[in-house]
GROMACS .gro file of N, CA, C and O in nm:
model
  468
    1MET      N    1   0.082  -0.119   0.000
    1MET     CA    2   0.000   0.000   0.000
    1MET      C    3   0.087   0.125   0.000
    1MET      O    4   0.064   0.216  -0.078
    2PHE      N    5   0.186   0.130   0.091
    2PHE     CA    6   0.273   0.246   0.099
    2PHE      C    7   0.355   0.262  -0.028
    2PHE      O    8   0.374   0.373  -0.077
    3PHE      N    9   0.402   0.151  -0.080
    3PHE     CA   10   0.484   0.155  -0.202
    3PHE      C   11   0.403   0.206  -0.320
    3PHE      O   12   0.451   0.287  -0.401
    4SER      N   13   0.278   0.164  -0.331
    4SER     CA   14   0.195   0.210  -0.442
    4SER      C   15   0.163   0.359  -0.429
    4SER      O   16   0.159   0.430  -0.530
    5MET      N   17   0.143   0.409  -0.306
    5MET     CA   18   0.120   0.552  -0.287
    5MET      C   19   0.245   0.633  -0.321
    5MET      O   20   0.236   0.743  -0.375
    6MET      N   21   0.362   0.577  -0.289
    6MET     CA   22   0.487   0.645  -0.321
    6MET      C   23   0.506   0.652  -0.472
    6MET      O   24   0.545   0.755  -0.527
    7ILE      N   25   0.477   0.544  -0.542
    7ILE     CA   26   0.486   0.543  -0.688
    7ILE      C   27   0.387   0.643  -0.748
    7ILE      O   28   0.419   0.717  -0.840
    8PHE      N   29   0.265   0.645  -0.693
    8PHE     CA   30   0.164   0.740  -0.742
    8PHE      C   31   0.211   0.884  -0.723
    8PHE      O   32   0.194   0.968  -0.811
    9GLY      N   33   0.270   0.916  -0.610
    9GLY     CA   34   0.322   1.050  -0.584
    9GLY      C   35   0.433   1.088  -0.680
    9GLY      O   36   0.439   1.201  -0.730
   10LEU      N   37   0.523   0.995  -0.706
   10LEU     CA   38   0.631   1.022  -0.800
   10LEU      C   39   0.579   1.042  -0.942
   10LEU      O   40   0.623   1.132  -1.014
   11VAL      N   41   0.484   0.960  -0.984
   11VAL     CA   42   0.426   0.973  -1.118
   11VAL      C   43   0.351   1.106  -1.131
   11VAL      O   44   0.364   1.177  -1.231
   12LEU      N   45   0.275   1.141  -1.028
   12LEU     CA   46   0.200   1.267  -1.031
   12LEU      C   47   0.292   1.388  -1.035
   12LEU      O   48   0.271   1.480  -1.114
   13SER      N   49   0.396   1.389  -0.953
   13SER     CA   50   0.488   1.503  -0.954
   13SER      C   51   0.564   1.512  -1.085
   13SER      O   52   0.587   1.621  -1.138
   14THR      N   53   0.603   1.399  -1.142
   14THR     CA   54   0.670   1.400  -1.272
   14THR      C   55   0.576   1.451  -1.381
   14THR      O   56   0.617   1.531  -1.466
   15ALA      N   57   0.451   1.409  -1.378
   15ALA     CA   58   0.354   1.456  -1.477
   15ALA      C   59   0.332   1.606  -1.466
   15ALA      O   60   0.323   1.676  -1.567
   16LEU      N   61   0.325   1.657  -1.344
   16LEU     CA   62   0.307   1.801  -1.326
   16LEU      C   63   0.428   1.878  -1.376
   16LEU      O   64   0.414   1.986  -1.436
   17LEU      N   65   0.549   1.827  -1.353
   17LEU     CA   66   0.669   1.894  -1.405
   17LEU      C   67   0.672   1.893  -1.556
   17LEU      O   68   0.712   1.991  -1.620
   18VAL      N   69   0.628   1.784  -1.618
   18VAL     CA   70   0.625   1.777  -1.764
   18VAL      C   71   0.522   1.875  -1.820
   18VAL      O   72   0.550   1.947  -1.917
   19VAL      N   73   0.404   1.881  -1.760
   19VAL     CA   74   0.302   1.974  -1.806
   19VAL      C   75   0.350   2.118  -1.791
   19VAL      O   76   0.330   2.202  -1.879
   20TYR      N   77   0.417   2.149  -1.680
   20TYR     CA   78   0.469   2.283  -1.659
   20TYR      C   79   0.574   2.319  -1.765
   20TYR      O   80   0.572   2.428  -1.821
   21SER      N   81   0.664   2.226  -1.791
   21SER     CA   82   0.770   2.256  -1.889
   21SER      C   83   0.715   2.268  -2.030
   21SER      O   84   0.768   2.344  -2.112
   22LEU      N   85   0.605   2.199  -2.061
   22LEU     CA   86   0.546   2.211  -2.194
   22LEU      C   87   0.464   2.339  -2.211
   22LEU      O   88   0.453   2.392  -2.321
   23THR      N   89   0.407   2.389  -2.102
   23THR     CA   90   0.322   2.507  -2.112
   23THR      C   91   0.391   2.635  -2.068
   23THR      O   92   0.328   2.740  -2.062
   24TYR      N   93   0.517   2.630  -2.035
   24TYR     CA   94   0.590   2.749  -1.991
   24TYR      C   95   0.599   2.848  -2.107
   24TYR      O   96   0.636   2.812  -2.219
   25PHE      N   97   0.563   2.972  -2.082
   25PHE     CA   98   0.565   3.072  -2.189
   25PHE      C   99   0.696   3.151  -2.184
   25PHE      O  100   0.760   3.163  -2.081
   26ASN      N  101   0.728   3.208  -2.297
   26ASN     CA  102   0.851   3.285  -2.311
   26ASN      C  103   0.829   3.425  -2.254
   26ASN      O  104   0.728   3.489  -2.281
   27ILE      N  105   0.924   3.476  -2.177
   27ILE     CA  106   0.910   3.607  -2.116
   27ILE      C  107   0.909   3.717  -2.221
   27ILE      O  108   0.840   3.817  -2.208
   28GLU      N  109   0.981   3.701  -2.330
   28GLU     CA  110   0.990   3.805  -2.430
   28GLU      C  111   0.868   3.810  -2.522
   28GLU      O  112   0.864   3.888  -2.615
   29SER      N  113   0.766   3.733  -2.497
   29SER     CA  114   0.650   3.732  -2.585
   29SER      C  115   0.541   3.828  -2.538
   29SER      O  116   0.426   3.808  -2.569
   30GLY      N  117   0.577   3.933  -2.463
   30GLY     CA  118   0.480   4.032  -2.419
   30GLY      C  119   0.410   3.997  -2.290
   30GLY      O  120   0.303   4.050  -2.262
   31MET      N  121   0.466   3.910  -2.209
   31MET     CA  122   0.403   3.868  -2.084
   31MET      C  123   0.470   3.933  -1.962
   31MET      O  124   0.451   3.886  -1.851
   32GLU      N  125   0.548   4.039  -1.982
   32GLU     CA  126   0.618   4.100  -1.869
   32GLU      C  127   0.520   4.155  -1.765
   32GLU      O  128   0.546   4.151  -1.645
   33GLU      N  129   0.407   4.209  -1.812
   33GLU     CA  130   0.310   4.266  -1.720
   33GLU      C  131   0.249   4.158  -1.629
   33GLU      O  132   0.219   4.184  -1.514
   34LYS      N  133   0.231   4.039  -1.682
   34LYS     CA  134   0.173   3.931  -1.601
   34LYS      C  135   0.271   3.879  -1.497
   34LYS      O  136   0.230   3.815  -1.400
   35LEU      N  137   0.399   3.904  -1.513
   35LEU     CA  138   0.499   3.856  -1.418
   35LEU      C  139   0.526   3.957  -1.307
   35LEU      O  140   0.599   3.925  -1.214
   36THR      N  141   0.469   4.078  -1.316
   36THR     CA  142   0.491   4.177  -1.211
   36THR      C  143   0.404   4.144  -1.091
   36THR      O  144   0.296   4.087  -1.104
   37PRO      N  145   0.448   4.181  -0.971
   37PRO     CA  146   0.368   4.152  -0.851
   37PRO      C  147   0.243   4.239  -0.848
   37PRO      O  148   0.243   4.353  -0.891
   38PHE      N  149   0.136   4.183  -0.797
   38PHE     CA  150   0.008   4.253  -0.784
   38PHE      C  151  -0.037   4.241  -0.640
   38PHE      O  152  -0.055   4.131  -0.589
   39GLU      N  153  -0.052   4.355  -0.574
   39GLU     CA  154  -0.089   4.352  -0.433
   39GLU      C  155  -0.218   4.430  -0.410
   39GLU      O  156  -0.217   4.546  -0.376
   40CYS      N  157  -0.328   4.366  -0.433
   40CYS     CA  158  -0.461   4.421  -0.404
   40CYS      C  159  -0.483   4.558  -0.468
   40CYS      O  160  -0.542   4.646  -0.408
   41GLY      N  161  -0.436   4.578  -0.587
   41GLY     CA  162  -0.461   4.703  -0.657
   41GLY      C  163  -0.361   4.813  -0.628
   41GLY      O  164  -0.366   4.919  -0.689
   42PHE      N  165  -0.268   4.791  -0.534
   42PHE     CA  166  -0.167   4.891  -0.503
   42PHE      C  167  -0.045   4.868  -0.589
   42PHE      O  168  -0.006   4.755  -0.615
   43ASP      N  169   0.017   4.976  -0.632
   43ASP     CA  170   0.143   4.966  -0.704
   43ASP      C  171   0.251   4.928  -0.604
   43ASP      O  172   0.269   4.997  -0.504
   44PRO      N  173   0.324   4.818  -0.624
   44PRO     CA  174   0.421   4.775  -0.523
   44PRO      C  175   0.537   4.872  -0.507
   44PRO      O  176   0.607   4.868  -0.407
   45LEU      N  177   0.559   4.962  -0.603
   45LEU     CA  178   0.669   5.057  -0.592
   45LEU      C  179   0.622   5.195  -0.547
   45LEU      O  180   0.698   5.290  -0.549
   46SER      N  181   0.495   5.207  -0.504
   46SER     CA  182   0.442   5.336  -0.459
   46SER      C  183   0.481   5.360  -0.314
   46SER      O  184   0.546   5.278  -0.250
   47LYS      N  185   0.436   5.474  -0.260
   47LYS     CA  186   0.464   5.508  -0.121
   47LYS      C  187   0.398   5.407  -0.028
   47LYS      O  188   0.284   5.366  -0.051
   48MET      N  189   0.465   5.372   0.077
   48MET     CA  190   0.412   5.272   0.169
   48MET      C  191   0.310   5.331   0.266
   48MET      O  192   0.234   5.259   0.327
   49ARG      N  193   0.307   5.460   0.281
   49ARG     CA  194   0.219   5.525   0.379
   49ARG      C  195   0.088   5.575   0.318
   49ARG      O  196   0.024   5.661   0.374
   50THR      N  197   0.047   5.521   0.205
   50THR     CA  198  -0.078   5.565   0.145
   50THR      C  199  -0.194   5.513   0.229
   50THR      O  200  -0.191   5.402   0.280
   51PRO      N  201  -0.300   5.595   0.246
   51PRO     CA  202  -0.411   5.552   0.331
   51PRO      C  203  -0.494   5.442   0.265
   51PRO      O  204  -0.504   5.434   0.143
   52PHE      N  205  -0.551   5.357   0.347
   52PHE     CA  206  -0.641   5.253   0.300
   52PHE      C  207  -0.758   5.244   0.396
   52PHE      O  208  -0.757   5.302   0.504
   53SER      N  209  -0.859   5.174   0.357
   53SER     CA  210  -0.981   5.167   0.436
   53SER      C  211  -0.959   5.080   0.561
   53SER      O  212  -0.927   4.962   0.551
   54THR      N  213  -0.979   5.141   0.677
   54THR     CA  214  -0.965   5.064   0.801
   54THR      C  215  -1.083   4.968   0.819
   54THR      O  216  -1.069   4.865   0.885
   55ARG      N  217  -1.199   5.002   0.762
   55ARG     CA  218  -1.313   4.911   0.770
   55ARG      C  219  -1.284   4.782   0.693
   55ARG      O  220  -1.320   4.674   0.736
   56PHE      N  221  -1.217   4.797   0.578
   56PHE     CA  222  -1.178   4.678   0.502
   56PHE      C  223  -1.078   4.595   0.582
   56PHE      O  224  -1.088   4.473   0.587
   57PHE      N  225  -0.983   4.660   0.646
   57PHE     CA  226  -0.883   4.588   0.727
   57PHE      C  227  -0.951   4.514   0.842
   57PHE      O  228  -0.920   4.398   0.869
   58LEU      N  229  -1.046   4.579   0.910
   58LEU     CA  230  -1.116   4.515   1.021
   58LEU      C  231  -1.198   4.396   0.973
   58LEU      O  232  -1.201   4.291   1.036
   59LEU      N  233  -1.262   4.411   0.857
   59LEU     CA  234  -1.341   4.301   0.802
   59LEU      C  235  -1.252   4.183   0.766
   59LEU      O  236  -1.288   4.067   0.790
   60VAL      N  237  -1.133   4.209   0.713
   60VAL     CA  238  -1.040   4.101   0.678
   60VAL      C  239  -0.991   4.030   0.804
   60VAL      O  240  -0.984   3.907   0.809
   61VAL      N  241  -0.961   4.105   0.909
   61VAL     CA  242  -0.916   4.044   1.034
   61VAL      C  243  -1.027   3.957   1.094
   61VAL      O  244  -1.002   3.845   1.140
   62LEU      N  245  -1.150   4.007   1.093
   62LEU     CA  246  -1.262   3.927   1.144
   62LEU      C  247  -1.282   3.801   1.062
   62LEU      O  248  -1.311   3.694   1.116
   63PHE      N  249  -1.268   3.813   0.929
   63PHE     CA  250  -1.281   3.695   0.845
   63PHE      C  251  -1.174   3.591   0.881
   63PHE      O  252  -1.203   3.472   0.890
   64LEU      N  253  -1.050   3.635   0.900
   64LEU     CA  254  -0.944   3.540   0.935
   64LEU      C  255  -0.969   3.474   1.070
   64LEU      O  256  -0.946   3.354   1.086
   65ILE      N  257  -1.019   3.551   1.166
   65ILE     CA  258  -1.047   3.493   1.297
   65ILE      C  259  -1.154   3.386   1.287
   65ILE      O  260  -1.137   3.273   1.335
   66PHE      N  261  -1.265   3.416   1.220
   66PHE     CA  262  -1.373   3.318   1.209
   66PHE      C  263  -1.335   3.202   1.118
   66PHE      O  264  -1.380   3.090   1.138
   67ASP      N  265  -1.250   3.228   1.020
   67ASP     CA  266  -1.206   3.120   0.931
   67ASP      C  267  -1.120   3.020   1.008
   67ASP      O  268  -1.137   2.898   0.991
   68VAL      N  269  -1.031   3.067   1.092
   68VAL     CA  270  -0.947   2.976   1.171
   68VAL      C  271  -1.033   2.899   1.271
   68VAL      O  272  -1.013   2.779   1.290
   69GLU      N  273  -1.130   2.965   1.329
   69GLU     CA  274  -1.216   2.894   1.425
   69GLU      C  275  -1.301   2.788   1.358
   69GLU      O  276  -1.322   2.681   1.415
   70VAL      N  277  -1.348   2.815   1.239
   70VAL     CA  278  -1.424   2.713   1.167
   70VAL      C  279  -1.333   2.598   1.128
   70VAL      O  280  -1.373   2.481   1.132
   71ALA      N  281  -1.208   2.628   1.093
   71ALA     CA  282  -1.113   2.521   1.061
   71ALA      C  283  -1.086   2.435   1.184
   71ALA      O  284  -1.056   2.316   1.171
   72LEU      N  285  -1.095   2.493   1.303
   72LEU     CA  286  -1.077   2.414   1.425
   72LEU      C  287  -1.196   2.323   1.452
   72LEU      O  288  -1.185   2.227   1.529
   73LEU      N  289  -1.310   2.351   1.390
   73LEU     CA  290  -1.428   2.267   1.412
   73LEU      C  291  -1.419   2.132   1.342
   73LEU      O  292  -1.478   2.035   1.388
   74PHE      N  293  -1.349   2.125   1.231
   74PHE     CA  294  -1.349   2.002   1.153
   74PHE      C  295  -1.293   1.881   1.229
   74PHE      O  296  -1.355   1.774   1.225
   75PRO      N  297  -1.181   1.890   1.299
   75PRO     CA  298  -1.138   1.771   1.375
   75PRO      C  299  -1.235   1.732   1.485
   75PRO      O  300  -1.254   1.614   1.514
   76VAL      N  301  -1.299   1.831   1.546
   76VAL     CA  302  -1.395   1.800   1.652
   76VAL      C  303  -1.516   1.728   1.594
   76VAL      O  304  -1.567   1.632   1.653
   77LEU      N  305  -1.561   1.773   1.478
   77LEU     CA  306  -1.676   1.706   1.417
   77LEU      C  307  -1.643   1.564   1.373
   77LEU      O  308  -1.727   1.475   1.382
   78SER      N  309  -1.521   1.541   1.328
   78SER     CA  310  -1.483   1.404   1.293
   78SER      C  311  -1.476   1.316   1.418
   78SER      O  312  -1.511   1.198   1.413
   79ALA      N  313  -1.433   1.371   1.530
   79ALA     CA  314  -1.432   1.295   1.655
   79ALA      C  315  -1.575   1.267   1.701
   79ALA      O  316  -1.603   1.163   1.759
   80PHE      N  317  -1.666   1.359   1.674
   80PHE     CA  318  -1.805   1.340   1.711
   80PHE      C  319  -1.868   1.225   1.633
   80PHE      O  320  -1.947   1.148   1.686
   81TYR      N  321  -1.831   1.212   1.505
   81TYR     CA  322  -1.887   1.103   1.425
   81TYR      C  323  -1.824   0.968   1.459
   81TYR      O  324  -1.886   0.865   1.440
   82SER      N  325  -1.703   0.968   1.511
   82SER     CA  326  -1.640   0.841   1.545
   82SER      C  327  -1.694   0.785   1.677
   82SER      O  328  -1.701   0.664   1.694
   83SER      N  329  -1.728   0.873   1.768
   83SER     CA  330  -1.786   0.825   1.895
   83SER      C  331  -1.896   0.923   1.936
   83SER      O  332  -1.874   1.043   1.943
   84SER      N  333  -2.012   0.871   1.961
   84SER     CA  334  -2.125   0.957   1.997
   84SER      C  335  -2.124   0.981   2.147
   84SER      O  336  -2.182   0.906   2.224
   85SER      N  337  -2.059   1.085   2.187
   85SER     CA  338  -2.049   1.117   2.328
   85SER      C  339  -2.122   1.249   2.356
   85SER      O  340  -2.118   1.342   2.276
   86VAL      N  341  -2.186   1.255   2.469
   86VAL     CA  342  -2.258   1.376   2.507
   86VAL      C  343  -2.159   1.487   2.540
   86VAL      O  344  -2.186   1.605   2.514
   87ASN      N  345  -2.042   1.451   2.593
   87ASN     CA  346  -1.941   1.552   2.626
   87ASN      C  347  -1.892   1.625   2.501
   87ASN      O  348  -1.874   1.747   2.504
   88ILE      N  349  -1.870   1.552   2.394
   88ILE     CA  350  -1.825   1.614   2.270
   88ILE      C  351  -1.932   1.707   2.217
   88ILE      O  352  -1.905   1.818   2.170
   89LEU      N  353  -2.058   1.665   2.227
   89LEU     CA  354  -2.169   1.749   2.183
   89LEU      C  355  -2.177   1.878   2.264
   89LEU      O  356  -2.200   1.986   2.208
   90MET      N  357  -2.154   1.870   2.392
   90MET     CA  358  -2.156   1.990   2.477
   90MET      C  359  -2.041   2.084   2.443
   90MET      O  360  -2.061   2.206   2.439
   91VAL      N  361  -1.923   2.029   2.419
   91VAL     CA  362  -1.807   2.113   2.385
   91VAL      C  363  -1.829   2.182   2.251
   91VAL      O  364  -1.803   2.303   2.237
   92VAL      N  365  -1.879   2.109   2.153
   92VAL     CA  366  -1.904   2.168   2.021
   92VAL      C  367  -2.014   2.274   2.032
   92VAL      O  368  -2.004   2.382   1.971
   93SER      N  369  -2.117   2.248   2.110
   93SER     CA  370  -2.224   2.346   2.127
   93SER      C  371  -2.173   2.472   2.195
   93SER      O  372  -2.209   2.584   2.154
   94ALA      N  373  -2.087   2.458   2.295
   94ALA     CA  374  -2.030   2.575   2.362
   94ALA      C  375  -1.939   2.652   2.267
   94ALA      O  376  -1.940   2.776   2.265
   95PHE      N  377  -1.861   2.583   2.186
   95PHE     CA  378  -1.772   2.647   2.090
   95PHE      C  379  -1.852   2.727   1.988
   95PHE      O  380  -1.820   2.842   1.957
   96ILE      N  381  -1.958   2.668   1.935
   96ILE     CA  382  -2.042   2.738   1.837
   96ILE      C  383  -2.115   2.854   1.903
   96ILE      O  384  -2.132   2.961   1.842
   97ALA      N  385  -2.156   2.838   2.029
   97ALA     CA  386  -2.222   2.948   2.099
   97ALA      C  387  -2.127   3.066   2.117
   97ALA      O  388  -2.166   3.182   2.101
   98ILE      N  389  -2.002   3.039   2.149
   98ILE     CA  390  -1.902   3.146   2.162
   98ILE      C  391  -1.879   3.214   2.028
   98ILE      O  392  -1.870   3.338   2.020
   99LEU      N  393  -1.872   3.135   1.921
   99LEU     CA  394  -1.858   3.194   1.787
   99LEU      C  395  -1.976   3.283   1.753
   99LEU      O  396  -1.959   3.394   1.702
  100LEU      N  397  -2.096   3.234   1.778
  100LEU     CA  398  -2.216   3.313   1.747
  100LEU      C  399  -2.224   3.439   1.832
  100LEU      O  400  -2.262   3.546   1.784
  101PHE      N  401  -2.187   3.428   1.960
  101PHE     CA  402  -2.185   3.545   2.047
  101PHE      C  403  -2.087   3.650   1.995
  101PHE      O  404  -2.120   3.770   1.990
  102GLY      N  405  -1.969   3.608   1.954
  102GLY     CA  406  -1.871   3.702   1.898
  102GLY      C  407  -1.919   3.766   1.769
  102GLY      O  408  -1.901   3.886   1.747
  103MET      N  409  -1.983   3.685   1.684
  103MET     CA  410  -2.033   3.740   1.558
  103MET      C  411  -2.145   3.841   1.582
  103MET      O  412  -2.147   3.949   1.521
  104PHE      N  413  -2.238   3.809   1.672
  104PHE     CA  414  -2.346   3.903   1.700
  104PHE      C  415  -2.294   4.030   1.768
  104PHE      O  416  -2.345   4.140   1.745
  105HIS      N  417  -2.192   4.016   1.852
  105HIS     CA  418  -2.132   4.134   1.915
  105HIS      C  419  -2.070   4.225   1.809
  105HIS      O  420  -2.090   4.347   1.812
  106GLU      N  421  -1.994   4.168   1.716
  106GLU     CA  422  -1.934   4.248   1.609
  106GLU      C  423  -2.042   4.308   1.519
  106GLU      O  424  -2.027   4.419   1.469
  107TRP      N  425  -2.149   4.237   1.498
  107TRP     CA  426  -2.259   4.286   1.417
  107TRP      C  427  -2.325   4.407   1.486
  107TRP      O  428  -2.353   4.509   1.423
  108ASN      N  429  -2.349   4.395   1.619
  108ASN     CA  430  -2.409   4.507   1.693
  108ASN      C  431  -2.315   4.628   1.701
  108ASN      O  432  -2.362   4.741   1.705
  109GLU      N  433  -2.186   4.604   1.703
  109GLU     CA  434  -2.089   4.715   1.706
  109GLU      C  435  -2.077   4.782   1.571
  109GLU      O  436  -2.020   4.889   1.559
  110GLY      N  437  -2.129   4.719   1.465
  110GLY     CA  438  -2.124   4.778   1.332
  110GLY      C  439  -1.998   4.743   1.255
  110GLY      O  440  -1.971   4.804   1.152
  111ALA      N  441  -1.921   4.648   1.304
  111ALA     CA  442  -1.796   4.612   1.234
  111ALA      C  443  -1.822   4.535   1.107
  111ALA      O  444  -1.737   4.535   1.018
  112LEU      N  445  -1.938   4.473   1.094
  112LEU     CA  446  -1.967   4.396   0.975
  112LEU      C  447  -2.041   4.477   0.868
  112LEU      O  448  -2.070   4.426   0.761
  113ASP      N  449  -2.073   4.603   0.899
  113ASP     CA  450  -2.137   4.689   0.801
  113ASP      C  451  -2.033   4.742   0.705
  113ASP      O  452  -1.937   4.809   0.746
  114TRP      N  453  -2.050   4.713   0.578
  114TRP     CA  454  -1.952   4.757   0.479
  114TRP      C  455  -1.964   4.907   0.456
  114TRP      O  456  -1.866   4.977   0.442
  115ILE      N  457  -2.085   4.959   0.452
  115ILE     CA  458  -2.108   5.102   0.430
  115ILE      C  459  -2.153   5.162   0.562
  115ILE      O  460  -2.250   5.119   0.622
  116SER      N  461  -2.081   5.263   0.608
  116SER     CA  462  -2.118   5.325   0.735
  116SER      C  463  -2.235   5.421   0.714
  116SER      O  464  -2.245   5.488   0.613
  117GLN      N  465  -2.323   5.427   0.813
  117GLN     CA  466  -2.441   5.512   0.801
  117GLN      C  467  -2.406   5.654   0.842
  117GLN      O  468  -2.351   5.685   0.935
   0.00000   0.00000   0.00000
């Protein structure tokens, strides 16, 4: 089993390298603009102190926080399906309640409103 998975990994990585080498485009064919870095609409060589929307920054931070917390739910849910325990159900319910409380708090504070009134 392990040997066949190792062979499959080697074949897949070799196939990806072959596809990449066959589809690689020439830099001198007018693709210089596509190779430049793109950072959310900002020119990477512009001034670093240009103002940006703090509401957008706050929304991104909230998204990352809730995204990581949801990612933490997946192992717990898999443990719940492997053994039906009331303790696991209580822990998951408390975790989701804390998430919902935080989301409703941010909603009441107006942090989730994209357009300010």
